[in-house]
XYZ file of C-alpha atoms in Angstrom:
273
model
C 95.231 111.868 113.801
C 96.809 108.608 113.020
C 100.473 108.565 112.811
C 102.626 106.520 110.211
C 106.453 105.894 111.092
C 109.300 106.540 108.724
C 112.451 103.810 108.922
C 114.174 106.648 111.339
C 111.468 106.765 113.615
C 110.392 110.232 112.399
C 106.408 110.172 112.787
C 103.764 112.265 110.392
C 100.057 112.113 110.009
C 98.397 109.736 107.273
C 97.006 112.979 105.569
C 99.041 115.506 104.287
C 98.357 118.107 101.694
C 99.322 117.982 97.720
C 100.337 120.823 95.770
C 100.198 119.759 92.368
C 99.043 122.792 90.169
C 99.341 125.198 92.727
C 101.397 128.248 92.027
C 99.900 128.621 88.607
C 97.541 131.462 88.943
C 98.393 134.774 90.433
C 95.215 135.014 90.685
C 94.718 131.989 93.401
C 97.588 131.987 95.139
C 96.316 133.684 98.123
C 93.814 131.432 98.533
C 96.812 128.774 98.136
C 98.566 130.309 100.852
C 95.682 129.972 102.972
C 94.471 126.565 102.776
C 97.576 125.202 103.283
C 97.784 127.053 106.395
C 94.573 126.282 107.679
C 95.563 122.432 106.632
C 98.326 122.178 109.103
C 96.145 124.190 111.771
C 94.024 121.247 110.933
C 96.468 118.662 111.482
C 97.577 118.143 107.951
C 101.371 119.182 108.565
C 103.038 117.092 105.957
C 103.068 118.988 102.664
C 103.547 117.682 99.128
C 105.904 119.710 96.632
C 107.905 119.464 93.824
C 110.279 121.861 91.631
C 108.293 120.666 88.619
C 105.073 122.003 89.723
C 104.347 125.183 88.099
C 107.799 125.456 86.838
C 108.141 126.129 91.280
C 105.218 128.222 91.560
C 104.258 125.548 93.901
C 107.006 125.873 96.270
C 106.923 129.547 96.631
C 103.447 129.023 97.384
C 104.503 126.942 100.512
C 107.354 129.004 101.078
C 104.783 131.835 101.906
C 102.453 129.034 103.628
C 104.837 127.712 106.177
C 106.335 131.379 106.636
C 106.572 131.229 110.948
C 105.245 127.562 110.846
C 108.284 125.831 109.367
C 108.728 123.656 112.555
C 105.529 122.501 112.300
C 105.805 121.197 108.750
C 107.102 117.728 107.354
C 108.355 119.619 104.403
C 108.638 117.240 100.651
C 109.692 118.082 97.725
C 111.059 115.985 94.695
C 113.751 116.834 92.136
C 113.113 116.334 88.024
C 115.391 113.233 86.918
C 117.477 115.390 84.691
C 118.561 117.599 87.245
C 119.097 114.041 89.498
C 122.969 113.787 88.434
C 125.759 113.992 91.183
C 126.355 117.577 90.237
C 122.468 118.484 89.232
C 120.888 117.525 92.368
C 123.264 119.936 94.896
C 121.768 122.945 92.452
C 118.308 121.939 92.230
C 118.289 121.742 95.689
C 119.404 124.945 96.629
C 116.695 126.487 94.655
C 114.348 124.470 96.109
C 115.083 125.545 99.585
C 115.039 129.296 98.300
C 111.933 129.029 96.918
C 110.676 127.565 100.153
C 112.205 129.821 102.444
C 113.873 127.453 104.646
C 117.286 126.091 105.108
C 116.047 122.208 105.179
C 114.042 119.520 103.511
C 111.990 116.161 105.701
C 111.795 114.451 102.756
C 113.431 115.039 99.170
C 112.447 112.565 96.615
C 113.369 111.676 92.931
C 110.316 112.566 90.587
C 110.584 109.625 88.871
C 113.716 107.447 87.036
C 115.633 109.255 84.476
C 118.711 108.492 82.603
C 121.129 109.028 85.527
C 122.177 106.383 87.420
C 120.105 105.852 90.572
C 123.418 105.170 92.452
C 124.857 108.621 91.466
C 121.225 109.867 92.556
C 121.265 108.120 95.522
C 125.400 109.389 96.291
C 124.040 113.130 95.428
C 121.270 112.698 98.178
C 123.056 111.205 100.993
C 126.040 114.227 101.066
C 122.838 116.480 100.775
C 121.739 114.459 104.161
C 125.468 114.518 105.417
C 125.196 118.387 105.123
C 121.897 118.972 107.061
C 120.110 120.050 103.483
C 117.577 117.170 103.598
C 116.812 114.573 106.541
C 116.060 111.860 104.432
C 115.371 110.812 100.996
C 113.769 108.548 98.746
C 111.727 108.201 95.557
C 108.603 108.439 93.294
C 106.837 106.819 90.460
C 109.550 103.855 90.701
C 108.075 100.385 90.426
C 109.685 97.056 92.521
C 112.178 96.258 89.726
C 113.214 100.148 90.670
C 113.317 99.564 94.610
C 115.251 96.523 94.087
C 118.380 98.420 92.477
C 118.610 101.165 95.231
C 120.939 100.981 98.190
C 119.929 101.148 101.605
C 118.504 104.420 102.568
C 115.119 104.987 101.003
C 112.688 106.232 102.894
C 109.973 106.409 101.279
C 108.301 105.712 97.853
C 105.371 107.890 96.136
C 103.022 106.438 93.816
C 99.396 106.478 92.433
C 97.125 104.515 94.234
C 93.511 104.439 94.585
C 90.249 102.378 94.360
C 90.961 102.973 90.262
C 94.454 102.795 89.844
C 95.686 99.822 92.653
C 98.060 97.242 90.857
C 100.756 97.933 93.080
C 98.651 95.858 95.520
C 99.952 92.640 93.922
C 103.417 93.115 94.596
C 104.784 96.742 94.928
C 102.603 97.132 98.169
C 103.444 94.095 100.356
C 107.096 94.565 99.995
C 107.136 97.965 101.212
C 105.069 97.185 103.964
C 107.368 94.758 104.889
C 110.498 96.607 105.194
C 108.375 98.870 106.948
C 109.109 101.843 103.811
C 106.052 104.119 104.112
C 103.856 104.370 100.750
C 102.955 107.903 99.838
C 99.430 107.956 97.570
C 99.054 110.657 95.146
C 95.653 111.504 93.415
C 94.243 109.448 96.475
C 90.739 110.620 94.554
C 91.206 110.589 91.120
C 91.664 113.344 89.027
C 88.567 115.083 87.125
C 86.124 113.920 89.539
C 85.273 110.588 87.782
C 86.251 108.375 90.529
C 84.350 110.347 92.922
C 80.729 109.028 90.314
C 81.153 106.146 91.262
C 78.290 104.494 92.646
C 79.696 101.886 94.790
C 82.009 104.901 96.489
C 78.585 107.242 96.296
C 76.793 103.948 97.877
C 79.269 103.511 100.894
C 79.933 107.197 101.371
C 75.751 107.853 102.200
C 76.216 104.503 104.946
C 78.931 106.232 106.750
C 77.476 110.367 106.346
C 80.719 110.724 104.152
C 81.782 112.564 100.671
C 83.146 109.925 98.301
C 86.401 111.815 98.613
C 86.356 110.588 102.147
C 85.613 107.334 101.867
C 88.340 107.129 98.930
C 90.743 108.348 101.239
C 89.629 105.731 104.293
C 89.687 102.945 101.624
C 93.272 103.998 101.034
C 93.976 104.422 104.581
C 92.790 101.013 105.369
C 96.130 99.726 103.901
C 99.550 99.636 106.651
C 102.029 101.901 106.113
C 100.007 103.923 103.406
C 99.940 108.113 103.675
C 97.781 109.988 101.271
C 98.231 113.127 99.809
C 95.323 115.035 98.616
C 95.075 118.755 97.123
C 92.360 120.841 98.620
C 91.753 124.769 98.262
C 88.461 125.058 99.666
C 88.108 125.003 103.336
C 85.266 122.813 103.449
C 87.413 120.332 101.376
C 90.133 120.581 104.009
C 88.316 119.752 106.965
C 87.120 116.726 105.481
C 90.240 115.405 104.290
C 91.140 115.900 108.106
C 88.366 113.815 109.140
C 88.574 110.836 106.727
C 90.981 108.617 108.719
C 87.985 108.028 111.211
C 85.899 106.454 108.483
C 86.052 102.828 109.240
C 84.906 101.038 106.581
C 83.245 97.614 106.783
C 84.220 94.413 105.106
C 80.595 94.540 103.178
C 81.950 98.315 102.264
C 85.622 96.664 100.779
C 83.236 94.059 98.921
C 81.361 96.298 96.869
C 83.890 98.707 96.279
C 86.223 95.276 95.386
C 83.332 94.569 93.136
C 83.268 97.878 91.122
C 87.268 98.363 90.819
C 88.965 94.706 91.039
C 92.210 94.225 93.242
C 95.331 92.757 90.890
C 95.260 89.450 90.298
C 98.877 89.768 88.400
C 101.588 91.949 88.209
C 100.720 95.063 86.081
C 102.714 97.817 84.954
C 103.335 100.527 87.112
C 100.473 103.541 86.895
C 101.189 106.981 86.601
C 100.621 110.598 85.742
């Protein structure tokens, strides 16, 4: 699979695995546990997490998941902005890495901006990197105006982005990609399955003997710099997230999908959920 490079040099694939609402049901979590397994088996070895999801059901889920695999994992998680204070983020780490079983983050990123200052955030993360706990750090949800006010060091930025939701193509994109700060892409196929109607996606996804999730994932992929993070359970699901980054889709694809969702031709507000 295609690799994207972090400002270290540190390389993962551009397809990982999301976790959001994971951990939730007792009920599912074996099957959980499984698919995110059988994601890295399938090359999908950076995963997605966060202390906010399911309260961090989530992470235990992983914890359990990577159980014997943790080398093989680009681990994330991301820390609630209340808990992002010199003193908070120390403690919410350390639960964090209980919760995942491990003694080390990849990649620990602020959920998104809170009323602590992003320098005291920022201070809080690099001892955490000084002391082995995380490798590297860097954000989520935070727009340009955001970017702008952090010091060096940020390695990374998470934010919605797909054929639906893509204003930060007009400015939030291009400046990332050049400083060469890898874009992480939540809900990288909509959420509720409404994206996934749409006819222009339905249109270029029977051309290429795709699912629209696939070719909403290429058409995300066909950006530099750009990683997506999609949730699957089902194995099916999984395998074809694993294949979508050999969809190459045409410029007469890009047009009618262009056609149906618009690029930005201004600066809009920062998307999220």
């Amino acid at each position: 699979m295609r690799q994207i490079e972090f400002p270290d040099g540190a390389e993962v694939p551009v397809i990982g695995q999301g976790t959001w609402h994971m951990g939730e049901s007792r009920s599912e979590r074996k099957r959980e546990v499984a698919a995110l397994r059988e994601g890295v088996a399938l090359g999908l070895r950076l995963i997605d997490t966060a202390e906010m999801y399911a309260e961090g059901g989530a992470e235990e889920v992983v914890g359990e998941a990577i159980a014997g695999l943790r080398d093989d994992v680009f681990l994330v998680s991301k820390v609630y902005p209340w808990n992002a204070s010199r003193k908070g983020i120390p403690l919410a780490c350390e639960r964090s890495l209980k919760r995942l079983g491990t003694d080390r983050l990849d990649l620990y990123l602020l959920h998104w901006r809170g009323e602590h200052p992003l320098d005291e955030t920022v201070e809080a993360f690099e001892r955490l990197r000084e002391q082995g706990k995380i490798a590297r750090w860097g954000v989520s949800n935070l727009d340009l105006d955001d970017l702008l006010e952090l010091p060096s060091g940020c390695a990374a930025n998470q934010v919605l982005y797909n054929p639906a939701a893509r204003g930060i193509e007009f400015d939030l994109l291009p400046w990332q990609q050049r400083r060469g700060m890898p874009l992480m892409a939540y809900c990288p196929v909509g959420r509720g399955g409404k994206l996934l109607d749409n006819c222009a996606l339905r249109q270029v996804a029977e051309r290429h003997a795709a699912t629209p999730a696939q070719v909403a994932l290429a058409w995300a992929l066909r950006q530099e710099n750009v990683l997506v993070i999609p949730k699957a359970v089902e194995p099916l699901h999984l395998k074809q997230n694993a294949e979508a980054h050999r969809i190459a889709l045409t410029a007469e694809d890009l047009a009618l999908i262009d056609r149906h969702f618009p690029p930005p031709a201004r600066e809009r507000p920062l998307e999220m959920i």
